[in-house]
Amino acid sequence: MQRILSTDLAAHPYEKVLVEGWVHRVRRLKSVAFLILRDAAGLAQVVLTDPARAEALTEESVVAVTATVTPNPQAPGGVELTGPEIRVHAAVDVPLPFELHRPALTAGLPAQLDHAALALRHPARRTALRIAAAATAGFRSALEAQRFVEIQTPKIVESATESGANVFRLDYFGRPAYLAQSPQFYKQMMVGVFERVYEVGPVFRAENSDTARHLTQYTSLDAEMGFITDHRDVMAALTRTLAGMVGEIVARTGHETPEVPAEIPAVHFAEALTIAGAPADEPDLAPAHERALGEWARREHGSEFVFVTGYPMRKRPFYTHPDPADPTWSNGFDLLFRGLEIVTGGQRLHRYADYEAALAKTGEPLAAYRGYLDAFRYGMPPHGGWAIGLERLVARLTGAANVREVTAFPRDPHRVTP
Amino acid sequence: MQRILSTDLAAHPYEKVLVEGWVHRVRRLKSVAFLILRDAAGLAQVVLTDPARAEALTEESVVAVTATVTPNPQAPGGVELTGPEIRVHAAVDVPLPFELHRPALTAGLPAQLDHAALALRHPARRTALRIAAAATAGFRSALEAQRFVEIQTPKIVESATESGANVFRLDYFGRPAYLAQSPQFYKQMMVGVFERVYEVGPVFRAENSDTARHLTQYTSLDAEMGFITDHRDVMAALTRTLAGMVGEIVARTGHETPEVPAEIPAVHFAEALTIAGAPADEPDLAPAHERALGEWARREHGSEFVFVTGYPMRKRPFYTHPDPADPTWSNGFDLLFRGLEIVTGGQRLHRYADYEAALAKTGEPLAAYRGYLDAFRYGMPPHGGWAIGLERLVARLTGAANVREVTAFPRDPHRVTP
């Protein structure tokens, strides 16, 4: 018999069907017991007229149930399964470290992460990962519609570039090599090939920061585009992309998501400091400043999103394009969502001589950037791009206090398992 | 003026337009010169009535051309651009290491790889990467249509599992950790969450094999599905997925691709040895055997694809499900495409006790697999899956002799740049 999903049961009244899934819960009454079966789609109620039979059905055991679909307005979904024959695929014979059938997991986060294979089955954890998958799918389809081509780039690199801090070092056949902190250089090089490219992939940060918003591996949604006028073209493409992501989340999960304005409000960094009540000589925005800006954007513009543009050049990476009108400011931007930075982007340098000059300032040897500089030596258009931190976005969307709650198997300075 | 692409020119006869791109080639005749401009979509011919103006237009310089679209049946695409004003975004003032405008790159592979930022602009290299992107998109959409959910899993792991060979070791805040050889354990654990999952991501093999078909980082197209009867359900889902991939490649690139049969021919390992003329006690298929099987499948079944099933248990990983009829054979399979293994898959063990027994045989400590085993301790359905090596598939599709030709920035034991 062909298995059907729990959500399809109502379409088969009075038929004998096969459902398969996990024993989500067993409720024992005096003369009857209810087995609540969980599958990928939802829950199904199975009626056991002999409550003694429920004894063997421990929670999370995997079962196949052949039974008759019986309408019952009191049952969830309007039907229940009666007269079941139950076959056990895998029996659980140890106590669970925590229960999955409560509305929220009562176990603390460390216990959830230690037992991720179990905790992720909880509907709340599962929903966060479905939102992440929808956001990623929306990112791709919005970019494909804008002529971006997907690329895959190396995660093992020779040089600890960009100051060399916060990179993981590995043994590459007896030589040192490093895990890529971002696909930045590669996506820029690929602008020379496809003009517009994107990548969804892991990035690695050896940052010893045990906070609610840092991970040592996270998923970066990167894009880069050529033949722009300046960073505002990048911001426009990003805005369209965010709208596609939000649309896909709503379409797939029904999760309540904020509207992406057709034009997201943007403030220059200097103005942002004033709004946040920060001293005018601050070189960057602290988390408290970002929160203040998030509140300002909601209050003044009714927007959950706000761009901050023109960050000081001295706080942006060497490849950042300066503001032609005043080169102490950059054509770089961040996007804040509900007061948290979730995207960094901007226009990049595109002329070889500008790279030579910018790298000379850093004091780093040009040789470390040889393959990257090749792209500029052999002709590159004005270009720019961005990187979205997937886990931060999903945490902000779901209201999760910690990015670890929306990551299947998070990595931080103290956790490298499971 | 809004930029248009080279392929849209014919729709704008006699209009003044802006095109932007790279100087692909300059052809100088006595009284006229032709600038061939390359953009992401194709080529455009620009007529320069003063050939002296062409001197400054070095190959690969990036230019913006404002000109009039003039029909000319002799020109490629039926139109050319006349009366151009040319603005240079970035001038190339060094000789190129090789030319891009020949039908094939004449530089050897090492030179191409050393100058990847340039070589990848060649139409042949570009096409291979477009095929890879199309294959990946087709993989995802075929799986989404079959209820698979996309996941992202850790690339940094605590244990050098599965014998510990061929893994890259890294320094994780003073402790050893390793780069994941595959998402195998994670995708299995996620079957407990979503039943059907997939991942597109990098995997890492510290294999000191400098061959035409090995990379130390490659893109693995992984899928895993629960509630199967045995490996044949997995092979059926894989066949549907391959058909979707091939369909997307044809739709996006027009590349001539082989048909995926509704049922791909399958031979048992023991029979495969006979067909390949190998001794009956061979434990695995050598490359020559795979080629012989590829030829057999084409000859006997008219298929470029062939499944080999039932590989001996002793050559498959510990989590492989044995053939219930004869446990010296496994429910594992490989898929050969044109005589090369491009997919490995099979049914996995799903009961905790079976994992305990299988790991006891390997002699490895159970503790190294704690988080993974949690999934089985707390209930897992019968399941299986596969992993497709993207670069091998694309190399086979394009006829590339070396996987490095179809990888943007390949990594091998001797190459970790650019």
XYZ file of C-alpha atoms in Angstrom, chain B:
418
model
C 20.982 56.158 -20.983
C 19.990 52.651 -19.889
C 22.507 49.991 -20.919
C 21.245 47.163 -23.141
C 22.826 43.786 -23.785
C 24.472 42.754 -27.031
C 21.758 40.203 -27.730
C 19.043 42.879 -27.534
C 20.560 45.138 -30.204
C 18.557 43.716 -33.081
C 15.371 44.856 -31.354
C 16.521 48.496 -31.526
C 17.278 49.257 -35.196
C 18.401 52.838 -35.906
C 18.233 53.730 -32.211
C 21.051 55.250 -30.231
C 21.934 52.804 -27.469
C 24.476 52.194 -24.719
C 26.330 48.883 -24.551
C 29.073 47.999 -22.088
C 31.569 45.200 -21.964
C 35.066 43.981 -22.666
C 37.142 44.559 -25.774
C 37.034 40.991 -27.019
C 38.966 41.717 -30.168
C 39.888 44.537 -32.549
C 40.129 43.830 -36.266
C 41.947 46.509 -38.228
C 41.371 46.856 -41.952
C 42.851 49.584 -44.122
C 40.198 52.234 -43.742
C 38.041 50.861 -40.982
C 38.391 48.896 -37.735
C 35.939 46.633 -35.943
C 35.730 46.525 -32.194
C 34.154 43.257 -31.032
C 32.635 43.951 -27.658
C 31.837 41.063 -25.307
C 29.244 41.243 -22.557
C 27.532 38.614 -20.429
C 25.086 37.804 -23.214
C 27.287 37.692 -26.307
C 29.215 39.809 -28.796
C 28.540 43.101 -30.603
C 30.370 44.599 -33.555
C 31.276 48.291 -33.367
C 32.456 50.073 -36.523
C 35.328 52.545 -36.140
C 35.733 54.606 -39.307
C 39.023 55.994 -38.022
C 41.207 52.903 -37.456
C 43.700 54.987 -35.447
C 41.116 55.186 -32.664
C 41.388 51.440 -32.243
C 44.982 51.700 -30.999
C 43.941 52.573 -27.452
C 41.409 49.750 -27.298
C 43.539 46.942 -25.907
C 41.956 43.545 -25.510
C 40.008 43.046 -22.243
C 39.774 46.762 -21.569
C 36.286 47.574 -20.274
C 34.374 50.145 -22.291
C 31.017 51.862 -22.589
C 29.906 52.457 -26.153
C 27.111 54.829 -27.137
C 26.271 54.273 -30.802
C 23.549 53.750 -33.375
C 22.208 50.281 -34.128
C 22.620 49.824 -37.880
C 21.282 46.775 -39.703
C 23.960 44.969 -41.686
C 23.251 41.437 -42.870
C 26.996 40.698 -42.895
C 27.426 41.569 -39.216
C 26.987 38.930 -36.503
C 23.383 39.102 -35.309
C 22.426 41.220 -38.360
C 23.284 44.561 -36.771
C 26.356 46.590 -35.982
C 26.997 49.752 -33.999
C 28.010 52.828 -35.915
C 29.132 56.339 -34.984
C 30.324 55.214 -31.569
C 31.347 57.350 -28.624
C 33.610 55.202 -26.492
C 34.357 55.710 -22.802
C 36.954 53.508 -21.108
C 35.998 52.158 -17.661
C 39.282 50.330 -17.207
C 42.192 50.164 -19.633
C 44.425 47.110 -19.896
C 48.028 48.270 -20.327
C 49.860 44.933 -20.104
C 50.016 42.097 -22.631
C 47.573 39.253 -21.958
C 49.170 35.906 -21.057
C 46.921 34.295 -23.701
C 44.229 35.341 -26.161
C 40.533 34.854 -25.452
C 39.081 35.279 -28.932
C 40.199 31.944 -30.438
C 37.596 29.128 -30.505
C 39.682 27.223 -27.946
C 42.171 28.453 -25.381
C 45.636 27.671 -26.696
C 47.320 28.053 -23.314
C 48.031 24.880 -21.382
C 45.859 24.001 -18.390
C 48.402 25.168 -15.749
C 48.606 28.630 -17.362
C 44.805 28.783 -17.555
C 44.517 27.884 -13.895
C 47.243 30.335 -12.858
C 45.318 33.103 -14.637
C 41.833 31.843 -13.833
C 40.342 35.347 -13.636
C 41.184 35.731 -17.322
C 40.799 32.166 -18.622
C 37.274 31.793 -17.219
C 36.144 34.610 -19.522
C 36.667 32.329 -22.506
C 33.292 31.193 -23.888
C 34.164 27.489 -23.537
C 35.142 27.820 -19.881
C 32.169 30.071 -19.239
C 29.783 27.556 -20.802
C 31.020 24.747 -18.536
C 30.274 26.879 -15.473
C 26.839 27.769 -16.829
C 26.151 24.057 -17.257
C 27.229 23.482 -13.658
C 24.875 26.237 -12.480
C 22.020 24.780 -14.535
C 22.671 21.258 -13.218
C 22.592 22.578 -9.669
C 19.369 24.511 -10.251
C 17.791 21.427 -11.841
C 18.893 19.294 -8.897
C 17.190 21.640 -6.466
C 13.952 22.063 -8.357
C 13.592 18.332 -9.037
C 14.063 17.615 -5.333
C 11.764 20.394 -4.142
C 9.099 18.856 -6.395
C 9.672 15.566 -4.526
C 9.242 17.226 -1.062
C 12.940 17.477 -0.209
C 13.964 20.374 2.070
C 17.273 22.187 1.686
C 19.705 22.084 4.611
C 23.085 23.612 5.486
C 25.411 21.499 7.600
C 28.765 21.968 9.364
C 31.980 21.754 7.390
C 34.070 21.724 10.576
C 33.770 18.511 12.574
C 35.320 17.251 15.780
C 36.280 13.732 14.752
C 38.236 12.322 11.875
C 35.584 9.646 11.406
C 35.423 6.863 8.863
C 38.986 5.731 9.428
C 40.389 9.253 9.694
C 42.188 9.029 6.389
C 42.023 11.804 3.820
C 40.783 14.539 6.134
C 42.226 18.023 6.490
C 43.121 18.908 10.055
C 42.708 22.436 11.306
C 43.436 24.405 14.421
C 40.121 25.158 16.154
C 40.942 27.565 18.947
C 43.890 25.436 20.000
C 42.092 22.098 19.556
C 42.242 19.840 16.511
C 39.210 19.709 14.240
C 38.658 18.464 10.695
C 37.027 19.484 7.438
C 33.971 17.388 6.649
C 34.493 14.805 3.902
C 30.763 14.716 3.266
C 27.483 15.801 4.880
C 26.591 12.104 5.254
C 25.944 11.996 9.005
C 24.148 15.333 9.039
C 21.828 14.582 6.188
C 20.892 11.296 7.845
C 20.170 13.078 11.124
C 18.000 15.551 9.223
C 15.895 12.711 7.797
C 14.609 12.545 11.363
C 13.458 16.153 11.011
C 12.176 16.587 7.432
C 12.126 12.986 6.091
C 13.674 14.199 2.843
C 16.577 16.625 2.678
C 19.232 17.826 0.293
C 22.354 19.929 0.400
C 24.545 21.537 -2.233
C 27.906 22.317 -0.742
C 31.655 21.895 -0.674
C 33.257 18.691 0.596
C 36.925 18.212 1.306
C 39.198 15.253 0.593
C 42.847 15.341 1.636
C 43.600 12.677 -0.912
C 47.071 13.045 -2.403
C 45.824 12.031 -5.875
C 46.899 14.268 -8.699
C 44.592 12.771 -11.327
C 42.229 14.221 -13.923
C 39.206 13.305 -11.798
C 40.181 14.235 -8.230
C 39.861 17.579 -6.464
C 40.561 18.292 -2.795
C 37.418 20.443 -2.695
C 34.444 19.637 -4.858
C 30.734 20.377 -4.936
C 28.610 17.531 -3.633
C 24.919 17.316 -4.523
C 23.600 15.326 -1.590
C 20.142 13.965 -0.889
C 18.707 11.627 1.729
C 15.164 10.265 2.095
C 13.228 8.362 4.740
C 10.459 5.767 4.651
C 11.900 3.795 1.779
C 11.511 0.075 1.182
C 15.103 -0.306 0.051
C 17.752 1.246 -2.205
C 15.525 0.931 -5.262
C 13.314 3.758 -3.993
C 16.454 5.880 -3.750
C 17.501 4.968 -7.285
C 14.047 5.929 -8.569
C 14.211 9.344 -6.863
C 17.739 9.848 -8.205
C 16.608 8.988 -11.735
C 13.833 11.585 -11.556
C 16.332 14.103 -10.206
C 18.851 13.454 -12.965
C 16.118 13.932 -15.545
C 15.338 17.311 -13.971
C 19.003 18.282 -14.050
C 19.414 17.357 -17.693
C 16.195 19.181 -18.536
C 17.419 22.353 -16.862
C 20.780 22.177 -18.645
C 19.035 21.915 -22.008
C 16.579 24.690 -21.153
C 19.243 27.139 -19.975
C 22.221 26.397 -22.187
C 20.975 24.350 -25.139
C 23.908 22.025 -24.512
C 23.414 18.635 -26.125
C 22.791 16.254 -23.261
C 21.957 12.567 -23.186
C 18.484 11.382 -22.336
C 17.920 9.947 -18.873
C 15.930 6.720 -19.372
C 12.723 6.440 -17.338
C 14.378 3.368 -15.838
C 18.161 3.404 -15.875
C 19.587 -0.098 -16.482
C 20.936 -1.708 -13.295
C 23.337 -4.612 -12.884
C 24.362 -6.356 -9.708
C 28.017 -6.020 -8.756
C 28.679 -9.735 -9.349
C 27.257 -9.469 -12.858
C 29.162 -6.219 -13.424
C 32.443 -8.020 -12.791
C 31.546 -10.597 -15.429
C 30.572 -7.921 -17.954
C 33.806 -6.023 -17.290
C 35.830 -9.228 -17.593
C 37.146 -8.836 -14.042
C 37.944 -11.731 -11.668
C 34.932 -12.777 -9.581
C 36.738 -11.975 -6.313
C 37.468 -8.323 -7.136
C 36.145 -6.216 -4.244
C 35.626 -3.020 -6.273
C 35.432 -1.715 -9.854
C 38.601 -0.220 -11.324
C 38.329 2.720 -13.792
C 38.815 0.298 -16.711
C 35.919 -1.831 -15.435
C 33.732 1.261 -15.193
C 34.564 2.171 -18.782
C 33.710 -1.350 -19.942
C 30.369 -1.182 -18.137
C 29.660 2.197 -19.696
C 30.211 0.727 -23.134
C 28.087 -2.296 -22.300
C 25.191 -0.078 -21.167
C 25.340 1.974 -24.331
C 25.548 -1.115 -26.517
C 22.963 -3.279 -24.779
C 20.550 -0.681 -23.429
C 21.227 2.480 -25.444
C 21.832 4.233 -22.142
C 24.686 6.564 -21.165
C 23.806 5.794 -17.543
C 24.063 2.491 -15.690
C 23.508 1.569 -12.041
C 25.754 -0.968 -10.367
C 24.024 -2.337 -7.274
C 24.933 -4.655 -4.441
C 28.571 -3.646 -3.904
C 30.291 -5.943 -1.392
C 29.670 -4.861 2.206
C 33.380 -4.964 3.010
C 34.056 -2.123 0.542
C 31.201 0.137 1.669
C 31.082 2.406 4.726
C 29.864 1.055 8.069
C 26.439 2.729 7.819
C 25.561 0.789 4.647
C 22.522 -1.469 4.835
C 23.260 -5.097 3.895
C 21.209 -6.962 1.347
C 18.681 -8.853 3.529
C 18.922 -11.859 1.189
C 22.716 -12.149 1.467
C 24.566 -9.860 3.868
C 27.909 -10.179 2.079
C 26.349 -7.842 -0.511
C 25.029 -4.385 0.288
C 22.039 -2.261 -0.657
C 24.569 0.276 -1.923
C 24.876 1.420 -5.528
C 26.963 3.576 -7.812
C 25.764 5.333 -10.920
C 28.153 5.390 -13.859
C 27.765 8.044 -16.547
C 29.710 7.404 -19.731
C 31.865 4.939 -17.872
C 32.691 7.145 -14.882
C 31.251 6.900 -11.383
C 29.466 10.179 -10.716
C 27.051 9.126 -7.956
C 27.387 6.912 -4.882
C 24.340 5.991 -2.875
C 22.394 3.335 -1.091
C 20.207 2.329 1.781
C 21.624 3.007 5.254
C 21.231 1.218 8.548
C 18.458 2.789 10.619
C 18.329 0.856 13.929
C 20.528 1.846 16.833
C 21.584 -1.716 17.613
C 22.724 -2.182 14.014
C 24.949 0.884 14.331
C 26.439 -0.419 17.572
C 27.262 -3.709 15.866
C 28.617 -2.086 12.701
C 30.832 0.336 14.604
C 32.096 -2.427 16.890
C 33.403 -4.154 13.759
C 35.351 -1.045 12.703
C 37.028 -0.869 16.099
C 36.306 2.851 16.329
C 35.069 4.291 19.640
C 31.308 4.894 19.772
C 31.996 8.203 21.532
C 33.284 9.763 18.291
C 29.804 9.252 16.824
C 27.740 10.329 19.801
C 25.698 13.128 18.204
C 25.116 11.069 15.080
C 24.037 7.968 17.006
C 21.554 10.098 18.956
C 19.397 10.206 15.831
C 19.144 6.402 15.769
C 18.713 6.040 19.508
C 15.686 8.317 19.253
C 13.995 6.708 16.272
C 14.854 6.747 12.577
C 12.935 5.340 9.605
C 14.425 3.152 6.868
C 16.283 5.608 4.671
C 18.892 6.097 2.007
C 20.372 8.683 -0.276
C 23.101 9.654 -2.658
C 25.859 12.120 -3.451
C 26.557 13.416 -6.971
C 29.970 14.868 -7.746
C 29.088 18.026 -9.683
C 32.450 18.566 -11.388
C 32.676 14.970 -12.606
C 29.186 15.160 -14.044
C 29.922 18.420 -15.874
C 33.274 17.139 -17.151
C 31.520 14.082 -18.559
C 28.765 16.208 -20.100
C 31.139 18.638 -21.794
C 33.750 16.092 -22.765
C 36.398 17.859 -20.654
C 39.368 15.586 -20.090
C 40.055 17.044 -16.646
C 37.687 18.122 -13.874
C 39.885 21.201 -13.406
C 38.584 22.532 -16.733
C 35.044 22.762 -15.395
C 35.871 24.142 -11.933
C 36.305 27.883 -11.459
C 39.216 27.741 -9.020
C 40.189 24.084 -8.552
C 42.060 22.780 -5.530
C 44.428 19.825 -5.748
C 47.431 18.660 -3.720
C 49.679 21.122 -5.559
C 47.302 24.005 -6.101
C 45.674 26.234 -3.533
C 45.641 29.457 -5.625
C 44.233 31.620 -6.990
